[in-house]
PDB file of C-alpha atoms and ligand atoms in Angstrom:
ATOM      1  CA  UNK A  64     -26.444 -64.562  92.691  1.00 84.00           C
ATOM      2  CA  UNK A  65     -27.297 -61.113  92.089  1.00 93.00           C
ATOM      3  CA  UNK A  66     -31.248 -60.354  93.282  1.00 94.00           C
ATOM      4  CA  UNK A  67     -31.028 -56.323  93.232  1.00 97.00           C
ATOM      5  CA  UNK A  68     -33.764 -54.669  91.520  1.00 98.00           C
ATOM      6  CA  UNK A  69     -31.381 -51.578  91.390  1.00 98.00           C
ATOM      7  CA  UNK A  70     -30.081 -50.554  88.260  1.00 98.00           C
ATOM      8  CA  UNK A  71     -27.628 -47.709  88.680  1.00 98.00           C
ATOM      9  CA  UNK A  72     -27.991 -45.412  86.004  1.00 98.00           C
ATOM     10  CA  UNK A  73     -24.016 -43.720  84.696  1.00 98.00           C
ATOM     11  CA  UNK A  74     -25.022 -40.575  83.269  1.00 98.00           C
ATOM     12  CA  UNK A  75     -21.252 -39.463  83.235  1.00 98.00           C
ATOM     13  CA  UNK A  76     -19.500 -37.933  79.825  1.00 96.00           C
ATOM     14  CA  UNK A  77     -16.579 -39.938  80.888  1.00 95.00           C
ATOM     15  CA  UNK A  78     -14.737 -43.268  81.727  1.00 98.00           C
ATOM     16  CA  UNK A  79     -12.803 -42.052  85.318  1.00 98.00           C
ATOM     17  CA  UNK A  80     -15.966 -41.315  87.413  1.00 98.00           C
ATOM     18  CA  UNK A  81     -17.776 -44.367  86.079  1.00 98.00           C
ATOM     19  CA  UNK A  82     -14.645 -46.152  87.247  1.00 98.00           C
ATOM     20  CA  UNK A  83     -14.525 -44.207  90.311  1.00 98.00           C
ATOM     21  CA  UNK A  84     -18.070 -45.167  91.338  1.00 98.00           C
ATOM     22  CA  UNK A  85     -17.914 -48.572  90.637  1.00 98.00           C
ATOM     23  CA  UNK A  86     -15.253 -48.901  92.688  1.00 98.00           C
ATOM     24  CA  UNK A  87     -17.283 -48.240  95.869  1.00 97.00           C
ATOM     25  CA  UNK A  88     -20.102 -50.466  94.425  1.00 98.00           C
ATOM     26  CA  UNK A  89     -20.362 -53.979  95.348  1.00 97.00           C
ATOM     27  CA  UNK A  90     -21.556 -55.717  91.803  1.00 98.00           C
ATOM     28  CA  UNK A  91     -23.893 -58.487  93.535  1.00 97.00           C
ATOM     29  CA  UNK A  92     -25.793 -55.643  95.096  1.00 97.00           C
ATOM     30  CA  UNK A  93     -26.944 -53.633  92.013  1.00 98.00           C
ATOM     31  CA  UNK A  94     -26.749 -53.471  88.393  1.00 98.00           C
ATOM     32  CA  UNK A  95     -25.440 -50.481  85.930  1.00 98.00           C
ATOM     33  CA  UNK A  96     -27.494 -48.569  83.378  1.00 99.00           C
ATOM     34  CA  UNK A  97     -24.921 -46.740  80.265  1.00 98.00           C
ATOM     35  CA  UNK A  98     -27.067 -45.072  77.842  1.00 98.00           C
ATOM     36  CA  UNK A  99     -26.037 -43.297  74.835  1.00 98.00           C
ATOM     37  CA  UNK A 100     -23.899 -40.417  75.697  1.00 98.00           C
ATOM     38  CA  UNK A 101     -21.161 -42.441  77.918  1.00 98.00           C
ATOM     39  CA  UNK A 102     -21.337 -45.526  75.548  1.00 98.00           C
ATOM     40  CA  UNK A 103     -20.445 -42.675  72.510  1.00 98.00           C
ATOM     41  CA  UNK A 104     -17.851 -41.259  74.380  1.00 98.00           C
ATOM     42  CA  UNK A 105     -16.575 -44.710  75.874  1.00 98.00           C
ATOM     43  CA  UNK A 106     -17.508 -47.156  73.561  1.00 98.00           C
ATOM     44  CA  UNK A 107     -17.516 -51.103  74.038  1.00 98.00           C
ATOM     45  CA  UNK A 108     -14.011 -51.325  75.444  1.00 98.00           C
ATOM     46  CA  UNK A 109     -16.318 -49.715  78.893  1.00 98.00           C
ATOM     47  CA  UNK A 110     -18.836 -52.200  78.596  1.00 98.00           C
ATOM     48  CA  UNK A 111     -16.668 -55.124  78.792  1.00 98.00           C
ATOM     49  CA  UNK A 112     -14.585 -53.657  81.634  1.00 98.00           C
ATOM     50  CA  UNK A 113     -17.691 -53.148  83.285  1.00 98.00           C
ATOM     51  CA  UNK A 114     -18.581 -56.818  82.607  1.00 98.00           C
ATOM     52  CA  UNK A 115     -14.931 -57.922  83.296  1.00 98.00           C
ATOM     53  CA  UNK A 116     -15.978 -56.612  87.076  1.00 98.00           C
ATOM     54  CA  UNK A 117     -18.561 -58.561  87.460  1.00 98.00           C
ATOM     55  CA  UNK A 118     -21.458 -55.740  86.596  1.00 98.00           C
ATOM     56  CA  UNK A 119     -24.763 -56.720  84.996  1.00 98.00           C
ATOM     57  CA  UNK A 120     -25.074 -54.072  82.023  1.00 98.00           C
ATOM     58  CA  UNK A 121     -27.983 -52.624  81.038  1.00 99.00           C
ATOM     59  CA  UNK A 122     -26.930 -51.469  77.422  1.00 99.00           C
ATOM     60  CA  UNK A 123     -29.812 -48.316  76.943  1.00 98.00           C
ATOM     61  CA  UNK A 124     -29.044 -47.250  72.870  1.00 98.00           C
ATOM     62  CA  UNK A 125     -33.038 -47.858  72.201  1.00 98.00           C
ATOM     63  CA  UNK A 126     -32.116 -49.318  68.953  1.00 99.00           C
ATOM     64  CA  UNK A 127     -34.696 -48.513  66.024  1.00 98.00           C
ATOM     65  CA  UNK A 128     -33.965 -49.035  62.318  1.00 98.00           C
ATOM     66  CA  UNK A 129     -34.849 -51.523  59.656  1.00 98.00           C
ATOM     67  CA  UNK A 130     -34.856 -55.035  61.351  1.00 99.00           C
ATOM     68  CA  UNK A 131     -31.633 -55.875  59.481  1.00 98.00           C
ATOM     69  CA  UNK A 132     -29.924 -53.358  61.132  1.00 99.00           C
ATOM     70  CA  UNK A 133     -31.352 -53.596  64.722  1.00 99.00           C
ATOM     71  CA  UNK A 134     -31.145 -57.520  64.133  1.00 99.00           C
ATOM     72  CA  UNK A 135     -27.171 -57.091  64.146  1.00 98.00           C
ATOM     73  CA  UNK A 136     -26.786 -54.234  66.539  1.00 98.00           C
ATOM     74  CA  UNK A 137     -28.667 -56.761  68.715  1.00 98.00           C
ATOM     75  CA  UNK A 138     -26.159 -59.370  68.207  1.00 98.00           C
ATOM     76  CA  UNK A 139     -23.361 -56.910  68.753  1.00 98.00           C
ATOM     77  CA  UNK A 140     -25.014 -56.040  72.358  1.00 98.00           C
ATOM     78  CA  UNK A 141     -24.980 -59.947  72.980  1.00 98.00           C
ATOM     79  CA  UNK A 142     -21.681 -60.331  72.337  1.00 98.00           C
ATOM     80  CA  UNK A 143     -20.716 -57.687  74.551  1.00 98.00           C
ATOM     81  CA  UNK A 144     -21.917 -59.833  77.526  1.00 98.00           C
ATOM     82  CA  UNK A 145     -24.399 -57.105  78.563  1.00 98.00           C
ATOM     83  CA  UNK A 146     -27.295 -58.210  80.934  1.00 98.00           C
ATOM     84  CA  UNK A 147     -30.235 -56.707  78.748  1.00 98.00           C
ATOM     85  CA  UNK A 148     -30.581 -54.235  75.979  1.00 98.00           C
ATOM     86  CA  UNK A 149     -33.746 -52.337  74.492  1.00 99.00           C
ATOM     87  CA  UNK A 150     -35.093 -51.139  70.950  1.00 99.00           C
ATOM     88  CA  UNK A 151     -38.185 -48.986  69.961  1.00 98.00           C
ATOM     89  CA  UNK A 152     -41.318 -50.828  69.802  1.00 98.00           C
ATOM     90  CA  UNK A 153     -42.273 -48.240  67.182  1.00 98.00           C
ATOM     91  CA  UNK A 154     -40.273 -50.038  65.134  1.00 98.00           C
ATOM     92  CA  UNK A 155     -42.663 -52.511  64.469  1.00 98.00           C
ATOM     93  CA  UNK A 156     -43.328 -55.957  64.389  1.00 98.00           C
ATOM     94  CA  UNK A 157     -40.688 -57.076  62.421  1.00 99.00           C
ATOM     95  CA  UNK A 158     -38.370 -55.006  63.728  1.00 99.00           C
ATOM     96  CA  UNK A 159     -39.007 -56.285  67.043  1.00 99.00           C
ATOM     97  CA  UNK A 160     -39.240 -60.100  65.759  1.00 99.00           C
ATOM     98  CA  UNK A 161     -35.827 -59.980  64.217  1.00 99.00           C
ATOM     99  CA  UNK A 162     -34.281 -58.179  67.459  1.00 99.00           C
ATOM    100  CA  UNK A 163     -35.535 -61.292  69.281  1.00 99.00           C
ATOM    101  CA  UNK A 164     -34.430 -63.958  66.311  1.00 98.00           C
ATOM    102  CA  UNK A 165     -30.851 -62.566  67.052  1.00 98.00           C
ATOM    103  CA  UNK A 166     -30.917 -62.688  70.268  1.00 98.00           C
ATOM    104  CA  UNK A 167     -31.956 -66.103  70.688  1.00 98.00           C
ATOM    105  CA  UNK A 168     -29.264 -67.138  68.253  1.00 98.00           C
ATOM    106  CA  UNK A 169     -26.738 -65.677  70.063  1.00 98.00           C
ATOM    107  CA  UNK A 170     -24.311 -67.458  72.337  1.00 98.00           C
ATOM    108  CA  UNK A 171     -24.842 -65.264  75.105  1.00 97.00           C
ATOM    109  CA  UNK A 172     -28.470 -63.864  75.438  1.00 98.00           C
ATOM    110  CA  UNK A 173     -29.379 -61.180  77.403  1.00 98.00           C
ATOM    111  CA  UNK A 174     -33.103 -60.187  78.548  1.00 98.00           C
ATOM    112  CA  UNK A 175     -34.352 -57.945  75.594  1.00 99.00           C
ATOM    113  CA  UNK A 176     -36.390 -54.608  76.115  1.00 99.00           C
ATOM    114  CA  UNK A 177     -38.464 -52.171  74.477  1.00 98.00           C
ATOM    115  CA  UNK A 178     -39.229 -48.702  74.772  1.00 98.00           C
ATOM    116  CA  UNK A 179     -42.979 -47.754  74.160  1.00 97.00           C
ATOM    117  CA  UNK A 180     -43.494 -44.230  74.382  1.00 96.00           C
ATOM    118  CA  UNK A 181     -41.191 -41.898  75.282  1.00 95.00           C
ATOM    119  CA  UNK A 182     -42.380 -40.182  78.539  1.00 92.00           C
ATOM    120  CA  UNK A 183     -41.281 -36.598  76.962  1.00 93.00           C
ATOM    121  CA  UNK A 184     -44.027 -36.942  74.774  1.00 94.00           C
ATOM    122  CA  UNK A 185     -47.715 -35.357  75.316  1.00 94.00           C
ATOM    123  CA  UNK A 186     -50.927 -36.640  73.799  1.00 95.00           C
ATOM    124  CA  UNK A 187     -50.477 -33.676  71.564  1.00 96.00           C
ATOM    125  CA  UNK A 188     -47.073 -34.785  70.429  1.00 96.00           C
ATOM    126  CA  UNK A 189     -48.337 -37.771  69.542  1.00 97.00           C
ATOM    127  CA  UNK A 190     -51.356 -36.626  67.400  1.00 97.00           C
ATOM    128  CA  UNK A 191     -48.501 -34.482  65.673  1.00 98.00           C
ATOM    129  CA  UNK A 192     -47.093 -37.952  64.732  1.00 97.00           C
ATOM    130  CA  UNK A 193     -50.858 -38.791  63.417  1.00 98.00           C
ATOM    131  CA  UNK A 194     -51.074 -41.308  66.224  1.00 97.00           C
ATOM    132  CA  UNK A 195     -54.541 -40.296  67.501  1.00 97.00           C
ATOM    133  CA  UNK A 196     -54.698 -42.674  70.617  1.00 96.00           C
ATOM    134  CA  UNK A 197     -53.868 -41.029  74.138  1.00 96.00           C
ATOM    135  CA  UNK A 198     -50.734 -41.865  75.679  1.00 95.00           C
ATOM    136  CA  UNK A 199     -51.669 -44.837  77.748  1.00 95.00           C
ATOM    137  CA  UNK A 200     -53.589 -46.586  74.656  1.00 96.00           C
ATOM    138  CA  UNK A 201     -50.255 -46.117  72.667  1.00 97.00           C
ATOM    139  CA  UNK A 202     -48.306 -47.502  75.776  1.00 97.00           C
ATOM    140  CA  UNK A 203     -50.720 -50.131  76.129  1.00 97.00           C
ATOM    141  CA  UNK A 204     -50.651 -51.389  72.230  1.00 98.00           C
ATOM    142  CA  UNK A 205     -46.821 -51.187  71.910  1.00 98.00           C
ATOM    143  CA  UNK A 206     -46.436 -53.395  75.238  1.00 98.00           C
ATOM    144  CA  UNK A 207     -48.941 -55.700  73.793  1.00 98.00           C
ATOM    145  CA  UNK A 208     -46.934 -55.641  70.406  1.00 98.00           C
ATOM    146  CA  UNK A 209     -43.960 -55.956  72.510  1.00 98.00           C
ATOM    147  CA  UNK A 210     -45.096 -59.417  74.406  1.00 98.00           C
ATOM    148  CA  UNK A 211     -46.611 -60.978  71.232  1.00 98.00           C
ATOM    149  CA  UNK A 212     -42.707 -60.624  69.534  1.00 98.00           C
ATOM    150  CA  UNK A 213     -41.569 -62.634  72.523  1.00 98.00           C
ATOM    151  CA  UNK A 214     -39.566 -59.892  73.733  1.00 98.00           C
ATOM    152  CA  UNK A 215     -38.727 -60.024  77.489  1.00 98.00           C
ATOM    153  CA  UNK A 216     -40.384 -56.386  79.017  1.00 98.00           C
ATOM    154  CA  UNK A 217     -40.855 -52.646  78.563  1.00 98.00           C
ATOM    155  CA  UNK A 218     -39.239 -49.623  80.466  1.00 98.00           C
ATOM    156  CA  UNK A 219     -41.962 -47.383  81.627  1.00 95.00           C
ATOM    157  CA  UNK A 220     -42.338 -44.664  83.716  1.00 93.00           C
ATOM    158  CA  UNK A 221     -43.539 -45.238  87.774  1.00 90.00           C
ATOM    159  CA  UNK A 222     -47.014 -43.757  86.528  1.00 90.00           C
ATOM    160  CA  UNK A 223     -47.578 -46.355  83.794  1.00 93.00           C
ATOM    161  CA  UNK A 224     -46.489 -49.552  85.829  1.00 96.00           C
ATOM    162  CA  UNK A 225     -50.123 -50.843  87.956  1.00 95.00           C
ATOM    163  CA  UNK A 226     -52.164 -50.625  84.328  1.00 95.00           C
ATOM    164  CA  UNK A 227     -49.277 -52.340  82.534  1.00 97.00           C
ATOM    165  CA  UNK A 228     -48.587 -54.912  84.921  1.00 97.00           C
ATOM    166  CA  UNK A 229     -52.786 -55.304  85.102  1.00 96.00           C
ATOM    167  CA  UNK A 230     -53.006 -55.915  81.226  1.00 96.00           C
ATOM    168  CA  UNK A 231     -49.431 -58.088  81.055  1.00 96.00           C
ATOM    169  CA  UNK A 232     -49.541 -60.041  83.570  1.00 95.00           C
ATOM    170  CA  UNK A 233     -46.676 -61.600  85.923  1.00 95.00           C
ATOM    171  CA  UNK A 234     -44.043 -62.524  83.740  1.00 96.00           C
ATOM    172  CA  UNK A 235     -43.312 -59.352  81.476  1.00 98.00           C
ATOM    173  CA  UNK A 236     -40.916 -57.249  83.238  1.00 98.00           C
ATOM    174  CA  UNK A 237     -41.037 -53.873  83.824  1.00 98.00           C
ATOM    175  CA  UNK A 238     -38.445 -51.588  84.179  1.00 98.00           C
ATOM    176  CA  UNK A 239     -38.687 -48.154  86.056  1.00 97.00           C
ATOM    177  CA  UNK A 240     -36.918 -44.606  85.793  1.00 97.00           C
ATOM    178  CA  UNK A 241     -38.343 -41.712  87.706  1.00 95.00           C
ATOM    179  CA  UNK A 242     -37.916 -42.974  91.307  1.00 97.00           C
ATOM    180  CA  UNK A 243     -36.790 -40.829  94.065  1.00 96.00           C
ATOM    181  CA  UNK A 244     -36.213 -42.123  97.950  1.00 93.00           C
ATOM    182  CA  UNK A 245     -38.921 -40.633 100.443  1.00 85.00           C
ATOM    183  CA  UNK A 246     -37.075 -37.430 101.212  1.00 83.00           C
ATOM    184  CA  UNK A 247     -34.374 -36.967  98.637  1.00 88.00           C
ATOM    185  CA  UNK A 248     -34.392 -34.423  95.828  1.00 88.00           C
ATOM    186  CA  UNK A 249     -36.287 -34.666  92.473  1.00 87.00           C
ATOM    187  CA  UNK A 250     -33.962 -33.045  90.491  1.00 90.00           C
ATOM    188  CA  UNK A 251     -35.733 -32.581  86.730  1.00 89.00           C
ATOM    189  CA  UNK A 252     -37.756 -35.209  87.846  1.00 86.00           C
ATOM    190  CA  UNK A 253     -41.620 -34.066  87.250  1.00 82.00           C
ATOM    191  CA  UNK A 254     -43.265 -36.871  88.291  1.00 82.00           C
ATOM    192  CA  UNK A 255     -41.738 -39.555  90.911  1.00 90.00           C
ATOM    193  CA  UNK A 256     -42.316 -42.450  92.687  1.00 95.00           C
ATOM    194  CA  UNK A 257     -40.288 -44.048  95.898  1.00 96.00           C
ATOM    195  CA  UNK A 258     -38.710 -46.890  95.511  1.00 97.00           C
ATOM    196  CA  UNK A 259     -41.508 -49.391  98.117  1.00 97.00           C
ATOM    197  CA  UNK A 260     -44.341 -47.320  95.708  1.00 97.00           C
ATOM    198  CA  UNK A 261     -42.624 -48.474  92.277  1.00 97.00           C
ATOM    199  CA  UNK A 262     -41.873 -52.219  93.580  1.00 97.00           C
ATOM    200  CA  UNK A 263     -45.477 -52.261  95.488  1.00 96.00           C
ATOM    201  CA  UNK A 264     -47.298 -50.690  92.084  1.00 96.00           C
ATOM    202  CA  UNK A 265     -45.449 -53.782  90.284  1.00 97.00           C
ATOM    203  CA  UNK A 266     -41.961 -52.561  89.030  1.00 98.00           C
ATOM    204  CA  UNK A 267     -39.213 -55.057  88.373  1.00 98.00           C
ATOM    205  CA  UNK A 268     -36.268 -53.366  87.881  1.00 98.00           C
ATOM    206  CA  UNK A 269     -35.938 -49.455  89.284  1.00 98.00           C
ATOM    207  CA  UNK A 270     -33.605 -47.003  87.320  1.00 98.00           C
ATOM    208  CA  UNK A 271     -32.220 -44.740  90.011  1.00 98.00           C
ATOM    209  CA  UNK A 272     -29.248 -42.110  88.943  1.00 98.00           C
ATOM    210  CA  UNK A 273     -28.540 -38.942  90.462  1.00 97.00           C
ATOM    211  CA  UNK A 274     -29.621 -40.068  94.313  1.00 97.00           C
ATOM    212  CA  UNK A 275     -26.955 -43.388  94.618  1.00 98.00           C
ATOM    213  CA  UNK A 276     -24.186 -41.402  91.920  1.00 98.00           C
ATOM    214  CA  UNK A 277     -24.356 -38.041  93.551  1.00 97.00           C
ATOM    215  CA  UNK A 278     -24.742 -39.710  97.121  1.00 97.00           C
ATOM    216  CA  UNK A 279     -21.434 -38.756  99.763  1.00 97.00           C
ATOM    217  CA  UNK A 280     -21.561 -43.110  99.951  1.00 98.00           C
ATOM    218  CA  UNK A 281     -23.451 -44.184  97.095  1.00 98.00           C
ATOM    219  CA  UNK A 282     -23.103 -47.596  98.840  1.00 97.00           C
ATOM    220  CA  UNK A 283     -25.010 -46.561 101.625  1.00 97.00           C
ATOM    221  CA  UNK A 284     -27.405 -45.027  99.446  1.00 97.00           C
ATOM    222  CA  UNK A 285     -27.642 -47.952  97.668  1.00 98.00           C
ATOM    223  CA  UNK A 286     -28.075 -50.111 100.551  1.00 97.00           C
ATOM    224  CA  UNK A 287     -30.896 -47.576 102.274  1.00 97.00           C
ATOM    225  CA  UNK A 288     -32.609 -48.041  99.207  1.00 97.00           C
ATOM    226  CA  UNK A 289     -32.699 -51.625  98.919  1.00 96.00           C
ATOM    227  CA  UNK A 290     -33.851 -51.763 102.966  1.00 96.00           C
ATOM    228  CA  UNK A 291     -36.657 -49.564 101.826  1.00 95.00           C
ATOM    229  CA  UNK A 292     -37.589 -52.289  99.196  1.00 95.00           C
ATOM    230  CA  UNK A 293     -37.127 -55.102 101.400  1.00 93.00           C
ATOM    231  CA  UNK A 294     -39.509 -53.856 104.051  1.00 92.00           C
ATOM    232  CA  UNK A 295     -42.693 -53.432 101.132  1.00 90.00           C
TER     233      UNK A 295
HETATM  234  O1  C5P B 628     -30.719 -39.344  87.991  1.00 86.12           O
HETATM  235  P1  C5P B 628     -32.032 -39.989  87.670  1.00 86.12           P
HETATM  236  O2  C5P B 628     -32.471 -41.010  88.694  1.00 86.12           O
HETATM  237  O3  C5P B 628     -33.102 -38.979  87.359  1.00 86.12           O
HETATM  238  O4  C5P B 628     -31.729 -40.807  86.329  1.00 86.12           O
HETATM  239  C1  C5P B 628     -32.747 -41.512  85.675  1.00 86.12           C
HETATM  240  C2  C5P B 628     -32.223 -42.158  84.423  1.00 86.12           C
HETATM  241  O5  C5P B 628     -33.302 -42.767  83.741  1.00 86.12           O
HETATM  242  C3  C5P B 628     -31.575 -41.191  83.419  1.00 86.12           C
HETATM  243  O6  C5P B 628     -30.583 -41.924  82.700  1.00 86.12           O
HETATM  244  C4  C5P B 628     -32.725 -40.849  82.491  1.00 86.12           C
HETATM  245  O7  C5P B 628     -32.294 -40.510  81.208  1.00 86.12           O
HETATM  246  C5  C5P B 628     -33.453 -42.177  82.451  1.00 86.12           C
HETATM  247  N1  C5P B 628     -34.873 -42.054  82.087  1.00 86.12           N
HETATM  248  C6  C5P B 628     -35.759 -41.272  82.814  1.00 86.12           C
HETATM  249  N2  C5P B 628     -37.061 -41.175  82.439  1.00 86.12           N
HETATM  250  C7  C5P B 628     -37.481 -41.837  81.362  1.00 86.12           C
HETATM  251  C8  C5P B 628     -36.625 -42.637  80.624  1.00 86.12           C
HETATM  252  C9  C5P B 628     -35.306 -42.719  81.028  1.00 86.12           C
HETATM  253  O8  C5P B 628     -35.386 -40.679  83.810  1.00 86.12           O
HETATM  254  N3  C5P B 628     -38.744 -41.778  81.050  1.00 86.12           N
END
C-alpha cells in the first residue's frame, strides 16, 4: 500500500520527461501532481498511462463553473482513475455539492479537493473582488464551506496549515505546496516550509516539484525527503 505523503508535482510542457522521470520513480513511494499546462498539452491518454503504472494522480485543473458543468468534469476525472481532483470553493455551495454528488456516484471515487484562496492573491486583491475579509477569514470560510459540502480537504499553503488544521479538525486533509528541504533552493518560492515543519504544523499531503524533478536522483531525493518526515 502506498503511505507517501509526497506528491510529485510534473510541471513539464511535455510527455518524454514526465515519462523519463517516472521511470526512476518507484510508484508505492510517492504520488504525481499534473496540473493544467501538461494535462493541455498531454491530455487524458497521460493520465491513464500514468495510472496504467501504478501512479496515484493528483488531477490539479481547479475546476470552477456552473455545478452542471463541474458536476461532469468531476465524473470525467473519476473515470480517469485519478487518486484525487480539486475545484474552486468560490464556486459555491452548490457548485461544490454537485462536485461531490458526482463523485460519489461514480464507480471509481477519488478523494475530492478544493482550492480556497489562491496564495497569489493579497488582502488588497481580494477587496478588489469586494470580498472585504482578510485572507485568512476568506481561507477560513471557504474551508468551512468546503467541509460542510462533504468534500474531502483543501490545498493550502505551509503558512495556512496549524490555523486550518486548529478550526477543521483531524479528518479534513490538507494538502501542501511551498515546501523546500532544509538546505535546498527556493526557487520563486517566497515563503517555504521543510518538509518535518509542514507534516509537524499538520500537513497531509506535501506538493514538492522542482527539488525531487530537478534532483541528479530524484529517487534519492525523494527518499531523503521522506527520512526527513519519518524522523518528525
Ligand atoms: O517546484 P515547486 O516545488 O515549487 O512546485 C510546486 C507546485 O505546487 C507547482 O506546481 C506550483 O504551481 C504548485 N503550487 C504552489 N503554490 C501554490 C499552489 C500551487 O507552488 N500556492
Amino acid at each position: 500500500m502506498n503511505n507517501s505523503r509526497i506528491i510529485i508535482s510534473l510541471d513539464y510542457a511535455n510527455v518524454e520527461p514526465v515519462l523519463e522521470l517516472v521511470g526512476q520513480l518507484d510508484p508505492q513511494k510517492c504520488r504525481v501532481k499534473v496540473g493544467k499546462e501538461l494535462f493541455t498539452r498531454a491530455g487524458p491518454a497521460l493520465i491513464e498511462k500514468l495510472v496504467s503504472k501504478n501512479f496515484d494522480v493528483f488531477l490539479d485543473l481547479k475546476f470552477h463553473d456552473i455545478p452542471n458543468t463541474v458536476a461532469r468534469a468531476c465524473s470525467a476525472a473519476a473515470d480517469l482513475g485519478v487518486w484525487m481532483l480539486n475545484v474552486h470553493a468560490s464556486g459555491g455551495r452548490a457548485m461544490l455539492h454537485s462536485a461531490r454528488e458526482a463523485i460519489d456516484k461514480s464507480s471509481h471515487q477519488p478523494w475530492l479537493i478544493a482550492v480556497t484562496v489562491l496564495t497569489s492573491l493579497s488582502a488588497q486583491d481580494l477587496n478588489e473582488l469586494g470580498i472585504a475579509s482578510s485572507v485568512d477569514e476568506q481561507v477560513g470560510r471557504l474551508a468551512r464551506l468546503t467541509q460542510a459540502n462533504g468534500l474531502d480537504g483543501i490545498v493550502c499553503s505551509a503558512q495556512e496549515v496549524s490555523f486550518v488544521r486548529r478550526q477543521m479538525g483531524s479528518d479534513f486533509k490538507l494538502v501542501t505546496p511551498g515546501i523546500r528541504p532544509a538546505g535546498s533552493a527556493g526557487d520563486d518560492q517566497k515563503r517555504i516550509m521543510t518538509p518535518a515543519e509542514a507534516i509537524t504544523s499538520g500537513s497531509d499531503y506535501l506538493v514538492i516539484g522542482r527539488p525531487i524533478t530537478q534532483a541528479k536522483e530524484p529517487m534519492q531525493a525523494l527518499l531523503d525527503i521522506e527520512a526527513e518526515i519519518e524522523a518528525v
